[in-house]
Amino acid sequence: MVTVKINGIEVTVEDNTLILDAARQAGIDIPTFCYQADLMGVGSCRMCIVEIEGQKKLQPSCVTPVLHGMAINTETQAVQEARAGVLEFFLANHALDCPVCDKAGECELQDMVYRHGPHKGRHAEPKFKFHEKDYILSPVIVKNSNRCVNCMKCVRVCREVVGANVLGALGRGDHQEATSFARGPLDCDHCGNCIEVCPVGCFMRLPYRYKARPWDLKGADSVCSYCATGCRIVLEERDGVAVRSRAQLGVGINNETLCARGRFGFDYMTSPERITTPLIRKSGGLVPASWEEAFGFIKDAAASIPPDSIGAQPRGLRNEETYTFQKLMREALGSPNIDSSARWAHGAVEAFISAMAMDRGGVSVLDCVKTDTVFVIGAYVSEENPVTDYLIRRYSASRNMNVIVASPRAMKLDSSANLVVRHMPASEGALLEAVLAAMSGQEPDPKALGQAGISADEAKKIAAKLKGSESVGIMAGTDFLRYPSGIGALAKISAALEGLGKKVLRLPLLDRCNQRGAWEMGVHPALGPGYSRRETAGAGTDSMLDAARAGSLKMLYLAGTDLLAMNGDRGIAGEALAKLKLLVVQDMFLTETAKLAHVVLPGAALGEKDGTVTNQEGRVQAVKRLTRPPGKAMADLDIMTMLGSAIATGFPSKIKSASVFDEIRRETGIYETVDLAFNNKKNKGNGHDNKEALVRAAAARLEAKPDFKAAAPAGPDSYPFALVTGNHFFHSGTVSLRSETLAGLAREPVVEIGEEDAGKLGLSGGERVRVRGKNHEATMLLRVRKGTKKGVAFIPENFEGAHANMFFKRGEGIQRVLIERS
Amino acid sequence: MIITSYAIGATRSYIYIRGEFDFGAKRLEEAIKEAHAKGYLGKNILGSGFEHEMYVHRGYGAYICGEETALLESIEGYRAQPRKKPPFPALAGLYGKPTVINNVETLSCIPAIIEKGAEWFKKLGPEKSPGPKIYCVSGHVKKPGLYELPMGTTARELIYGHCGGMLHETRPLKAFIPGGVSAPMLTPQDIDTPLDFDSLAAKGSMLGSGAVIVMDNSTCMVKMAYIINRFFSHESCGKCTPCRDGTPWLTKVLRRLEHGEGRPGDVELLESLCTNIFGRTFCPLGDGAVMALRGALKHFRQEFQYHVDHKMCPVS
Ligand SMILES: Cc1cc2nc3c(=O)[nH]c(=O)nc-3n(C[C@H](O)[C@H](O)[C@H](O)COP(=O)(O)O)c2cc1C
Ligand code: SF4
Ligand code: SF4
Ligand code: SF4
Ligand code: SF4
Ligand code: FES
């Protein structure tokens, strides 16, 4: 610790603290441009210069660490003149076209000049202009370089945080222009972080262009509704229409960063495809109806259906809704048949929860990335959980730590890893078994190695890194749920590491918002709220579908889930849904599933209701309503209670979200102490980790037996590719397809293979290819990715034009496919 | 360089040369080949067990590439912009490895010191900065060129002795720049200043690169300042605000003055801009630009003012 005096105020700070940070700790604000807590310091803008007593020159406080006994002054005349001087230089060539600049009103340059002068311009020379008209850099970015202050935050965030590294500077001196290579169109992550960090109106959102002035906007604190990273956003509306989503420095684990989905994908809220009225099936077609008619329809149709013939599935809803949903099903209707995933077997979910110790309480991702080794497996983190990927990249660049990435497909995070292992799909278990053997000093089993498609050396290297660490962060993703045979080994590896006295932090990487919340609310056939085991288990998704096919399940209530598109076997799902006597679908869109329904109930988007969602870490975060649902659409909680009171006696027709949360606190136990008060004020510091928002451990451990057998691969041996599925970078489920912006980034189904395979087949990216499996074949665009394992093909699950699930059959293992020029 | 590398235990060295110096670069490549052939480079040099490889790195003609940390960036394949210090190159330099950076002129003294001894070296020039110095004289002298002389040779000796005096007998010396364009200019009254580090510093100038520019009384100081400043603003790397946006502003004002479009207050504006740049830049380039201009303003302020008041040049 060192003690320094800043403007006469004594502060004691840790060694190597920057003057700027020390000043902030003392409550003194120093203006900055190029400084950003998440980025490496460059000290180039000179806005933050201060006076250090005894030093002739003013020093940049954002890169100068304090020394014991330093006396620093931040408000002397010299400093104030220097600041004004720097600002005057910024303005010399600045376009000063504030009246037509989207940033005006929230521009750091405007604010700084207002506060720190100069209030009179002396630059009476012709200005240098980079270009006349703004230019478009990507479907989401429009650029005006004439407003640039050259802080290079855009370039740095793209390199250091996003890892895309597609920006740089052209030219030199005052002709230096931060932009893409030769100002060409960007083929990048389209995350817009370059826009968010830009202090001026240089990098701007194309979809938001000229839509509003900042002072026209009303905002609501929310959480991104796509993956389970749980990024905090502010959604903003003008005249009742959501026009912007942004992140804030110092708020949430994501700070100022988001991915393309979080920043641009909110516009599904205003999609013209939203359902605005209840629909009921009449003479074969779905026709608009009033709510009373819809509930009446359901009441009549359900009257003759016994409780255990009713099944239900909610997804993508708030905690208050999923909690109420399971209560409605279990208590009011008396049906135990409830599940929260159309994709995964509930047994696998249970085993995964236990293996990842989710029942032992929340784990902060910020703690996880501060371990000695982060081990990512079974997760395509760079594209499914982009901001989690940013965190790993950022921390690993500034810390001495290991990052191990094990995945069949190459990903952006590979470049931040010091060990990358490419294994065969569905062989996470075999890989982990080999690592376990190596950890205990044995030679890994050649069979396991063969199955995983890795070498003994690779297994040993992973083992050595894990053994050499005092703390390990295991980040395991949804491939364990797709291929549950790996869950047993996942549980064993954590146990083995803990047995060696290591601190093991487990972070499940989930691809859907509030997936964890739904499990914790007890939307699971065998688990009640708070991971409590139910005495008798109900039917899970697959059993419900089987029962429907057999005619014993007659009614299904689906809320927010597109079962037909997401179930692992489209054939079975289609057949089951067609047989139902009553299919009630509650959704924002007329999904493929909704089109089969007898009654469609128009629900609301996350930004249209108050409540809470729980991210993959177990962090519970509040969302606030921004706009009203369109037309007659209603908040899902209201629909559920109204439906409940229509068909079950004694169910309240209206409950307040907040009182449901109080009940959740009581009933789950694990939510009892959760603190929802979150500091959403702009916070200049960093590392905002409100651990009080994490769920706590359940009273009893969830025991699950993870004995899942892997089915043999299906399809002719002559088909050279193993087919894997997951989410497209710009999509989660099928909601994102209704976002005009995201659909604009990727509308067409793709199949992705490695470079080597493509070369062998004489195919190149962008070509149309035919993917042929034993059950299905389809034409799509080929995408080639360098570094993906040989013999692996990937198809995203999101596109309605190419149903990934048509390639699969329940009971069959991973599918082999053939790819040929179409 | 091989000896220096041996002394500090460096196994790799780079010679950074401007891209335009094609002939020099080729010659260096040849020399490295010869050294390899003779066993002065490579593994186990002259049986010493010492290994060393030397590379020639050709730049792309930016002045900033001479700044030591920008030079490192350039070798690594990045844009040549100075790095933040600390860490200093001696701790973390090229590719993050400890690195020593010297001018070839400095390093070329080493064989001579080893051969003739430190005593011999110390006897050349003044006590505090001994050794030989290459003065590169240009401008209005009879015999411009490169002169290797003992450090501390006076400007008078150099100009009137070695260089054969002023170019035109009728045009006496007006000013001279003793050490490259960033060194503030001096006037005839300082003609007896020894051209070494300390003596020039005492006069408020510096030895810098040892490039001496001699100007006779036909030289317009505004034009001179304009050309020098234009050079700096053109070479500014763009990293820091005062230099990036300040030097082009200076250039624009100087150009106006030079073109007879001066406005009242311009001289004061120049001075004020200098204040806002000097000492606030990231690397010494911006300071250099200011020092040059301040030197001209200090000695020839009235000439600048004349351009403002009469919209013409008093000299030409
Ligand atoms: C803008 C700028 C340009 C420079 N250009 C050169 C150059 O061209 N050649 C050179 O030797 N040193 C140049 N330097 C100085 C070097 O950074 C470095 O200090 C010097 O090479 C050290 O060598 P020495 O100690 O042997 O003189 C430059 C410095 C600055 C700030
Ligand atoms: S949108 Fe994202 S990936 Fe693309 S340039 Fe900006 S920061 Fe980089
Ligand atoms: S474009 Fe914006 S973020 Fe990038 S250098 Fe310019 S002002 Fe900074
Ligand atoms: S990382 Fe996930 S939560 Fe964050 S913005 Fe992207 S999709 Fe949303
Ligand atoms: S002073 Fe000039 S050359 Fe040096 S870093 Fe700043 S802009 Fe670049
Ligand atoms: S904020 Fe410190 S130099 Fe830019």
JSON list of C-alpha atoms in Angstrom, two decimals, chain A residues 622-788:
[
{"chain": "A", "resi": 622, "resn": "ALA", "atom": "CA", "xyz": [-34.29, -7.71, -12.30]},
{"chain": "A", "resi": 623, "resn": "VAL", "atom": "CA", "xyz": [-35.84, -6.62, -15.56]},
{"chain": "A", "resi": 624, "resn": "LYS", "atom": "CA", "xyz": [-38.09, -3.62, -15.90]},
{"chain": "A", "resi": 625, "resn": "ARG", "atom": "CA", "xyz": [-40.89, -3.05, -18.34]},
{"chain": "A", "resi": 626, "resn": "LEU", "atom": "CA", "xyz": [-40.08, -0.69, -21.20]},
{"chain": "A", "resi": 627, "resn": "THR", "atom": "CA", "xyz": [-43.07, -0.90, -23.52]},
{"chain": "A", "resi": 628, "resn": "ARG", "atom": "CA", "xyz": [-46.49, -2.52, -23.62]},
{"chain": "A", "resi": 629, "resn": "PRO", "atom": "CA", "xyz": [-47.13, -5.73, -25.54]},
{"chain": "A", "resi": 630, "resn": "PRO", "atom": "CA", "xyz": [-48.69, -5.04, -28.94]},
{"chain": "A", "resi": 631, "resn": "GLY", "atom": "CA", "xyz": [-52.43, -5.19, -29.48]},
{"chain": "A", "resi": 632, "resn": "LYS", "atom": "CA", "xyz": [-54.21, -7.54, -27.14]},
{"chain": "A", "resi": 633, "resn": "ALA", "atom": "CA", "xyz": [-51.03, -9.41, -26.23]},
{"chain": "A", "resi": 634, "resn": "MET", "atom": "CA", "xyz": [-50.43, -9.66, -22.49]},
{"chain": "A", "resi": 635, "resn": "ALA", "atom": "CA", "xyz": [-47.68, -10.33, -20.02]},
{"chain": "A", "resi": 636, "resn": "ASP", "atom": "CA", "xyz": [-47.31, -14.08, -19.74]},
{"chain": "A", "resi": 637, "resn": "LEU", "atom": "CA", "xyz": [-47.91, -14.08, -16.00]},
{"chain": "A", "resi": 638, "resn": "ASP", "atom": "CA", "xyz": [-51.31, -12.49, -16.51]},
{"chain": "A", "resi": 639, "resn": "ILE", "atom": "CA", "xyz": [-52.19, -15.01, -19.20]},
{"chain": "A", "resi": 640, "resn": "MET", "atom": "CA", "xyz": [-51.27, -17.88, -16.92]},
{"chain": "A", "resi": 641, "resn": "THR", "atom": "CA", "xyz": [-53.28, -16.66, -13.99]},
{"chain": "A", "resi": 642, "resn": "MET", "atom": "CA", "xyz": [-56.29, -15.82, -16.14]},
{"chain": "A", "resi": 643, "resn": "LEU", "atom": "CA", "xyz": [-56.10, -19.20, -17.80]},
{"chain": "A", "resi": 644, "resn": "GLY", "atom": "CA", "xyz": [-55.63, -20.84, -14.41]},
{"chain": "A", "resi": 645, "resn": "SER", "atom": "CA", "xyz": [-58.63, -19.13, -12.92]},
{"chain": "A", "resi": 646, "resn": "ALA", "atom": "CA", "xyz": [-60.67, -20.05, -15.99]},
{"chain": "A", "resi": 647, "resn": "ILE", "atom": "CA", "xyz": [-60.02, -23.77, -15.80]},
{"chain": "A", "resi": 648, "resn": "ALA", "atom": "CA", "xyz": [-59.11, -24.46, -12.19]},
{"chain": "A", "resi": 649, "resn": "THR", "atom": "CA", "xyz": [-61.03, -23.44, -9.16]},
{"chain": "A", "resi": 650, "resn": "GLY", "atom": "CA", "xyz": [-59.40, -21.18, -6.66]},
{"chain": "A", "resi": 651, "resn": "PHE", "atom": "CA", "xyz": [-56.53, -20.02, -8.86]},
{"chain": "A", "resi": 652, "resn": "PRO", "atom": "CA", "xyz": [-56.16, -16.24, -8.58]},
{"chain": "A", "resi": 653, "resn": "SER", "atom": "CA", "xyz": [-56.86, -14.38, -11.78]},
{"chain": "A", "resi": 654, "resn": "LYS", "atom": "CA", "xyz": [-54.14, -11.83, -11.11]},
{"chain": "A", "resi": 655, "resn": "ILE", "atom": "CA", "xyz": [-50.93, -11.95, -9.10]},
{"chain": "A", "resi": 656, "resn": "LYS", "atom": "CA", "xyz": [-48.29, -9.30, -8.80]},
{"chain": "A", "resi": 657, "resn": "SER", "atom": "CA", "xyz": [-44.88, -10.21, -10.05]},
{"chain": "A", "resi": 658, "resn": "ALA", "atom": "CA", "xyz": [-43.24, -8.93, -6.89]},
{"chain": "A", "resi": 659, "resn": "SER", "atom": "CA", "xyz": [-45.39, -11.06, -4.64]},
{"chain": "A", "resi": 660, "resn": "VAL", "atom": "CA", "xyz": [-44.55, -14.10, -6.75]},
{"chain": "A", "resi": 661, "resn": "PHE", "atom": "CA", "xyz": [-40.90, -13.33, -6.17]},
{"chain": "A", "resi": 662, "resn": "ASP", "atom": "CA", "xyz": [-41.51, -13.19, -2.43]},
{"chain": "A", "resi": 663, "resn": "GLU", "atom": "CA", "xyz": [-43.04, -16.61, -2.70]},
{"chain": "A", "resi": 664, "resn": "ILE", "atom": "CA", "xyz": [-40.08, -17.79, -4.77]},
{"chain": "A", "resi": 665, "resn": "ARG", "atom": "CA", "xyz": [-37.77, -16.63, -2.00]},
{"chain": "A", "resi": 666, "resn": "ARG", "atom": "CA", "xyz": [-39.72, -18.66, 0.51]},
{"chain": "A", "resi": 667, "resn": "GLU", "atom": "CA", "xyz": [-40.36, -21.74, -1.55]},
{"chain": "A", "resi": 668, "resn": "THR", "atom": "CA", "xyz": [-37.04, -22.26, -3.27]},
{"chain": "A", "resi": 669, "resn": "GLY", "atom": "CA", "xyz": [-34.84, -21.51, -0.30]},
{"chain": "A", "resi": 670, "resn": "ILE", "atom": "CA", "xyz": [-31.95, -20.85, -2.64]},
{"chain": "A", "resi": 671, "resn": "TYR", "atom": "CA", "xyz": [-33.43, -17.46, -3.62]},
{"chain": "A", "resi": 672, "resn": "GLU", "atom": "CA", "xyz": [-34.11, -16.39, -0.08]},
{"chain": "A", "resi": 673, "resn": "THR", "atom": "CA", "xyz": [-31.16, -14.06, 0.30]},
{"chain": "A", "resi": 674, "resn": "VAL", "atom": "CA", "xyz": [-30.85, -12.88, -3.28]},
{"chain": "A", "resi": 675, "resn": "ASP", "atom": "CA", "xyz": [-30.33, -9.14, -3.45]},
{"chain": "A", "resi": 676, "resn": "LEU", "atom": "CA", "xyz": [-32.08, -7.56, -6.41]},
{"chain": "A", "resi": 677, "resn": "ALA", "atom": "CA", "xyz": [-31.00, -4.02, -5.67]},
{"chain": "A", "resi": 678, "resn": "PHE", "atom": "CA", "xyz": [-28.48, -3.50, -8.37]},
{"chain": "A", "resi": 679, "resn": "ASN", "atom": "CA", "xyz": [-26.42, -0.44, -8.85]},
{"chain": "A", "resi": 680, "resn": "ASN", "atom": "CA", "xyz": [-27.37, 0.73, -12.29]},
{"chain": "A", "resi": 681, "resn": "LYS", "atom": "CA", "xyz": [-25.78, 4.10, -11.90]},
{"chain": "A", "resi": 682, "resn": "LYS", "atom": "CA", "xyz": [-22.90, 4.74, -14.22]},
{"chain": "A", "resi": 683, "resn": "ASN", "atom": "CA", "xyz": [-19.99, 3.44, -12.27]},
{"chain": "A", "resi": 684, "resn": "LYS", "atom": "CA", "xyz": [-16.54, 4.46, -13.36]},
{"chain": "A", "resi": 685, "resn": "GLY", "atom": "CA", "xyz": [-14.71, 1.63, -11.71]},
{"chain": "A", "resi": 686, "resn": "ASN", "atom": "CA", "xyz": [-14.66, -1.89, -12.93]},
{"chain": "A", "resi": 687, "resn": "GLY", "atom": "CA", "xyz": [-15.11, -5.44, -11.78]},
{"chain": "A", "resi": 688, "resn": "HIS", "atom": "CA", "xyz": [-18.66, -4.89, -10.70]},
{"chain": "A", "resi": 689, "resn": "ASP", "atom": "CA", "xyz": [-19.52, -8.26, -9.24]},
{"chain": "A", "resi": 690, "resn": "ASN", "atom": "CA", "xyz": [-22.59, -8.16, -7.05]},
{"chain": "A", "resi": 691, "resn": "LYS", "atom": "CA", "xyz": [-22.25, -11.57, -5.48]},
{"chain": "A", "resi": 692, "resn": "GLU", "atom": "CA", "xyz": [-25.27, -10.87, -3.28]},
{"chain": "A", "resi": 693, "resn": "ALA", "atom": "CA", "xyz": [-27.34, -11.52, -6.39]},
{"chain": "A", "resi": 694, "resn": "LEU", "atom": "CA", "xyz": [-26.12, -15.11, -6.66]},
{"chain": "A", "resi": 695, "resn": "VAL", "atom": "CA", "xyz": [-28.41, -17.90, -5.55]},
{"chain": "A", "resi": 696, "resn": "ARG", "atom": "CA", "xyz": [-27.25, -19.81, -2.52]},
{"chain": "A", "resi": 697, "resn": "ALA", "atom": "CA", "xyz": [-26.80, -23.53, -2.04]},
{"chain": "A", "resi": 698, "resn": "ALA", "atom": "CA", "xyz": [-29.80, -25.79, -1.69]},
{"chain": "A", "resi": 699, "resn": "ALA", "atom": "CA", "xyz": [-30.37, -27.36, 1.70]},
{"chain": "A", "resi": 700, "resn": "ALA", "atom": "CA", "xyz": [-29.86, -30.87, 0.37]},
{"chain": "A", "resi": 701, "resn": "ARG", "atom": "CA", "xyz": [-27.52, -31.97, -2.40]},
{"chain": "A", "resi": 702, "resn": "LEU", "atom": "CA", "xyz": [-29.09, -33.14, -5.58]},
{"chain": "A", "resi": 703, "resn": "GLU", "atom": "CA", "xyz": [-27.95, -36.68, -6.18]},
{"chain": "A", "resi": 704, "resn": "ALA", "atom": "CA", "xyz": [-28.21, -37.93, -9.71]},
{"chain": "A", "resi": 705, "resn": "LYS", "atom": "CA", "xyz": [-26.90, -41.05, -11.37]},
{"chain": "A", "resi": 706, "resn": "PRO", "atom": "CA", "xyz": [-25.17, -40.06, -14.55]},
{"chain": "A", "resi": 707, "resn": "ASP", "atom": "CA", "xyz": [-25.14, -43.39, -16.35]},
{"chain": "A", "resi": 708, "resn": "PHE", "atom": "CA", "xyz": [-25.98, -42.58, -19.90]},
{"chain": "A", "resi": 709, "resn": "LYS", "atom": "CA", "xyz": [-24.97, -44.87, -22.68]},
{"chain": "A", "resi": 710, "resn": "ALA", "atom": "CA", "xyz": [-23.95, -43.31, -25.93]},
{"chain": "A", "resi": 711, "resn": "ALA", "atom": "CA", "xyz": [-25.79, -44.70, -28.91]},
{"chain": "A", "resi": 712, "resn": "ALA", "atom": "CA", "xyz": [-23.67, -45.76, -31.86]},
{"chain": "A", "resi": 713, "resn": "PRO", "atom": "CA", "xyz": [-23.31, -43.25, -34.70]},
{"chain": "A", "resi": 714, "resn": "ALA", "atom": "CA", "xyz": [-26.02, -43.64, -37.31]},
{"chain": "A", "resi": 715, "resn": "GLY", "atom": "CA", "xyz": [-25.75, -43.58, -41.06]},
{"chain": "A", "resi": 716, "resn": "PRO", "atom": "CA", "xyz": [-23.57, -45.32, -43.62]},
{"chain": "A", "resi": 717, "resn": "ASP", "atom": "CA", "xyz": [-19.87, -45.57, -42.81]},
{"chain": "A", "resi": 718, "resn": "SER", "atom": "CA", "xyz": [-19.16, -44.02, -46.16]},
{"chain": "A", "resi": 719, "resn": "TYR", "atom": "CA", "xyz": [-20.63, -40.72, -44.97]},
{"chain": "A", "resi": 720, "resn": "PRO", "atom": "CA", "xyz": [-17.51, -38.93, -43.75]},
{"chain": "A", "resi": 721, "resn": "PHE", "atom": "CA", "xyz": [-18.93, -36.29, -41.40]},
{"chain": "A", "resi": 722, "resn": "ALA", "atom": "CA", "xyz": [-20.27, -36.45, -37.88]},
{"chain": "A", "resi": 723, "resn": "LEU", "atom": "CA", "xyz": [-23.07, -33.91, -37.66]},
{"chain": "A", "resi": 724, "resn": "VAL", "atom": "CA", "xyz": [-23.21, -31.55, -34.71]},
{"chain": "A", "resi": 725, "resn": "THR", "atom": "CA", "xyz": [-25.74, -28.85, -34.00]},
{"chain": "A", "resi": 726, "resn": "GLY", "atom": "CA", "xyz": [-25.96, -25.75, -31.87]},
{"chain": "A", "resi": 727, "resn": "ASN", "atom": "CA", "xyz": [-26.71, -22.09, -32.24]},
{"chain": "A", "resi": 728, "resn": "HIS", "atom": "CA", "xyz": [-25.68, -19.87, -35.08]},
{"chain": "A", "resi": 729, "resn": "PHE", "atom": "CA", "xyz": [-23.55, -16.94, -33.97]},
{"chain": "A", "resi": 730, "resn": "PHE", "atom": "CA", "xyz": [-26.33, -14.45, -34.64]},
{"chain": "A", "resi": 731, "resn": "HIS", "atom": "CA", "xyz": [-29.21, -16.56, -33.45]},
{"chain": "A", "resi": 732, "resn": "SER", "atom": "CA", "xyz": [-30.61, -18.21, -30.35]},
{"chain": "A", "resi": 733, "resn": "GLY", "atom": "CA", "xyz": [-33.53, -20.51, -30.86]},
{"chain": "A", "resi": 734, "resn": "THR", "atom": "CA", "xyz": [-35.96, -19.12, -33.38]},
{"chain": "A", "resi": 735, "resn": "VAL", "atom": "CA", "xyz": [-36.87, -15.76, -31.78]},
{"chain": "A", "resi": 736, "resn": "SER", "atom": "CA", "xyz": [-33.78, -14.07, -33.18]},
{"chain": "A", "resi": 737, "resn": "LEU", "atom": "CA", "xyz": [-34.97, -14.84, -36.70]},
{"chain": "A", "resi": 738, "resn": "ARG", "atom": "CA", "xyz": [-37.74, -12.32, -36.04]},
{"chain": "A", "resi": 739, "resn": "SER", "atom": "CA", "xyz": [-35.19, -9.63, -35.38]},
{"chain": "A", "resi": 740, "resn": "GLU", "atom": "CA", "xyz": [-34.83, -7.80, -38.64]},
{"chain": "A", "resi": 741, "resn": "THR", "atom": "CA", "xyz": [-31.28, -6.82, -37.83]},
{"chain": "A", "resi": 742, "resn": "LEU", "atom": "CA", "xyz": [-30.12, -10.29, -36.85]},
{"chain": "A", "resi": 743, "resn": "ALA", "atom": "CA", "xyz": [-31.93, -11.88, -39.75]},
{"chain": "A", "resi": 744, "resn": "GLY", "atom": "CA", "xyz": [-30.13, -9.36, -41.94]},
{"chain": "A", "resi": 745, "resn": "LEU", "atom": "CA", "xyz": [-26.81, -10.64, -40.62]},
{"chain": "A", "resi": 746, "resn": "ALA", "atom": "CA", "xyz": [-27.64, -14.27, -41.27]},
{"chain": "A", "resi": 747, "resn": "ARG", "atom": "CA", "xyz": [-30.79, -15.36, -42.99]},
{"chain": "A", "resi": 748, "resn": "GLU", "atom": "CA", "xyz": [-29.67, -18.46, -44.72]},
{"chain": "A", "resi": 749, "resn": "PRO", "atom": "CA", "xyz": [-28.98, -21.88, -43.28]},
{"chain": "A", "resi": 750, "resn": "VAL", "atom": "CA", "xyz": [-25.36, -22.90, -43.36]},
{"chain": "A", "resi": 751, "resn": "VAL", "atom": "CA", "xyz": [-23.31, -26.00, -42.87]},
{"chain": "A", "resi": 752, "resn": "GLU", "atom": "CA", "xyz": [-19.82, -25.57, -41.55]},
{"chain": "A", "resi": 753, "resn": "ILE", "atom": "CA", "xyz": [-16.81, -27.84, -42.04]},
{"chain": "A", "resi": 754, "resn": "GLY", "atom": "CA", "xyz": [-13.07, -27.54, -41.53]},
{"chain": "A", "resi": 755, "resn": "GLU", "atom": "CA", "xyz": [-10.66, -26.17, -44.06]},
{"chain": "A", "resi": 756, "resn": "GLU", "atom": "CA", "xyz": [-8.93, -29.46, -44.63]},
{"chain": "A", "resi": 757, "resn": "ASP", "atom": "CA", "xyz": [-12.17, -31.28, -45.39]},
{"chain": "A", "resi": 758, "resn": "ALA", "atom": "CA", "xyz": [-13.34, -28.54, -47.71]},
{"chain": "A", "resi": 759, "resn": "GLY", "atom": "CA", "xyz": [-10.04, -28.70, -49.57]},
{"chain": "A", "resi": 760, "resn": "LYS", "atom": "CA", "xyz": [-10.33, -32.44, -49.95]},
{"chain": "A", "resi": 761, "resn": "LEU", "atom": "CA", "xyz": [-13.83, -32.12, -51.35]},
{"chain": "A", "resi": 762, "resn": "GLY", "atom": "CA", "xyz": [-12.78, -29.29, -53.62]},
{"chain": "A", "resi": 763, "resn": "LEU", "atom": "CA", "xyz": [-15.39, -27.05, -52.00]},
{"chain": "A", "resi": 764, "resn": "SER", "atom": "CA", "xyz": [-15.06, -23.47, -50.86]},
{"chain": "A", "resi": 765, "resn": "GLY", "atom": "CA", "xyz": [-17.04, -21.23, -48.53]},
{"chain": "A", "resi": 766, "resn": "GLY", "atom": "CA", "xyz": [-20.16, -19.62, -49.98]},
{"chain": "A", "resi": 767, "resn": "GLU", "atom": "CA", "xyz": [-20.94, -22.53, -52.27]},
{"chain": "A", "resi": 768, "resn": "ARG", "atom": "CA", "xyz": [-24.29, -24.24, -52.14]},
{"chain": "A", "resi": 769, "resn": "VAL", "atom": "CA", "xyz": [-23.94, -27.80, -50.98]},
{"chain": "A", "resi": 770, "resn": "ARG", "atom": "CA", "xyz": [-26.18, -30.77, -50.38]},
{"chain": "A", "resi": 771, "resn": "VAL", "atom": "CA", "xyz": [-26.01, -32.35, -46.94]},
{"chain": "A", "resi": 772, "resn": "ARG", "atom": "CA", "xyz": [-27.19, -35.91, -47.01]},
{"chain": "A", "resi": 773, "resn": "GLY", "atom": "CA", "xyz": [-27.92, -38.03, -43.95]},
{"chain": "A", "resi": 774, "resn": "LYS", "atom": "CA", "xyz": [-29.76, -41.26, -43.50]},
{"chain": "A", "resi": 775, "resn": "ASN", "atom": "CA", "xyz": [-32.98, -39.55, -42.41]},
{"chain": "A", "resi": 776, "resn": "HIS", "atom": "CA", "xyz": [-32.94, -36.30, -44.29]},
{"chain": "A", "resi": 777, "resn": "GLU", "atom": "CA", "xyz": [-31.15, -34.21, -46.83]},
{"chain": "A", "resi": 778, "resn": "ALA", "atom": "CA", "xyz": [-31.04, -30.48, -47.43]},
{"chain": "A", "resi": 779, "resn": "THR", "atom": "CA", "xyz": [-29.28, -27.81, -49.43]},
{"chain": "A", "resi": 780, "resn": "MET", "atom": "CA", "xyz": [-27.45, -25.03, -47.67]},
{"chain": "A", "resi": 781, "resn": "LEU", "atom": "CA", "xyz": [-24.55, -22.62, -47.89]},
{"chain": "A", "resi": 782, "resn": "LEU", "atom": "CA", "xyz": [-21.14, -23.94, -47.03]},
{"chain": "A", "resi": 783, "resn": "ARG", "atom": "CA", "xyz": [-19.03, -22.14, -44.47]},
{"chain": "A", "resi": 784, "resn": "VAL", "atom": "CA", "xyz": [-15.42, -23.16, -44.03]},
{"chain": "A", "resi": 785, "resn": "ARG", "atom": "CA", "xyz": [-13.66, -22.71, -40.72]},
{"chain": "A", "resi": 786, "resn": "LYS", "atom": "CA", "xyz": [-9.97, -23.06, -40.26]},
{"chain": "A", "resi": 787, "resn": "GLY", "atom": "CA", "xyz": [-9.01, -25.40, -37.47]},
{"chain": "A", "resi": 788, "resn": "THR", "atom": "CA", "xyz": [-12.21, -27.40, -37.12]}
]
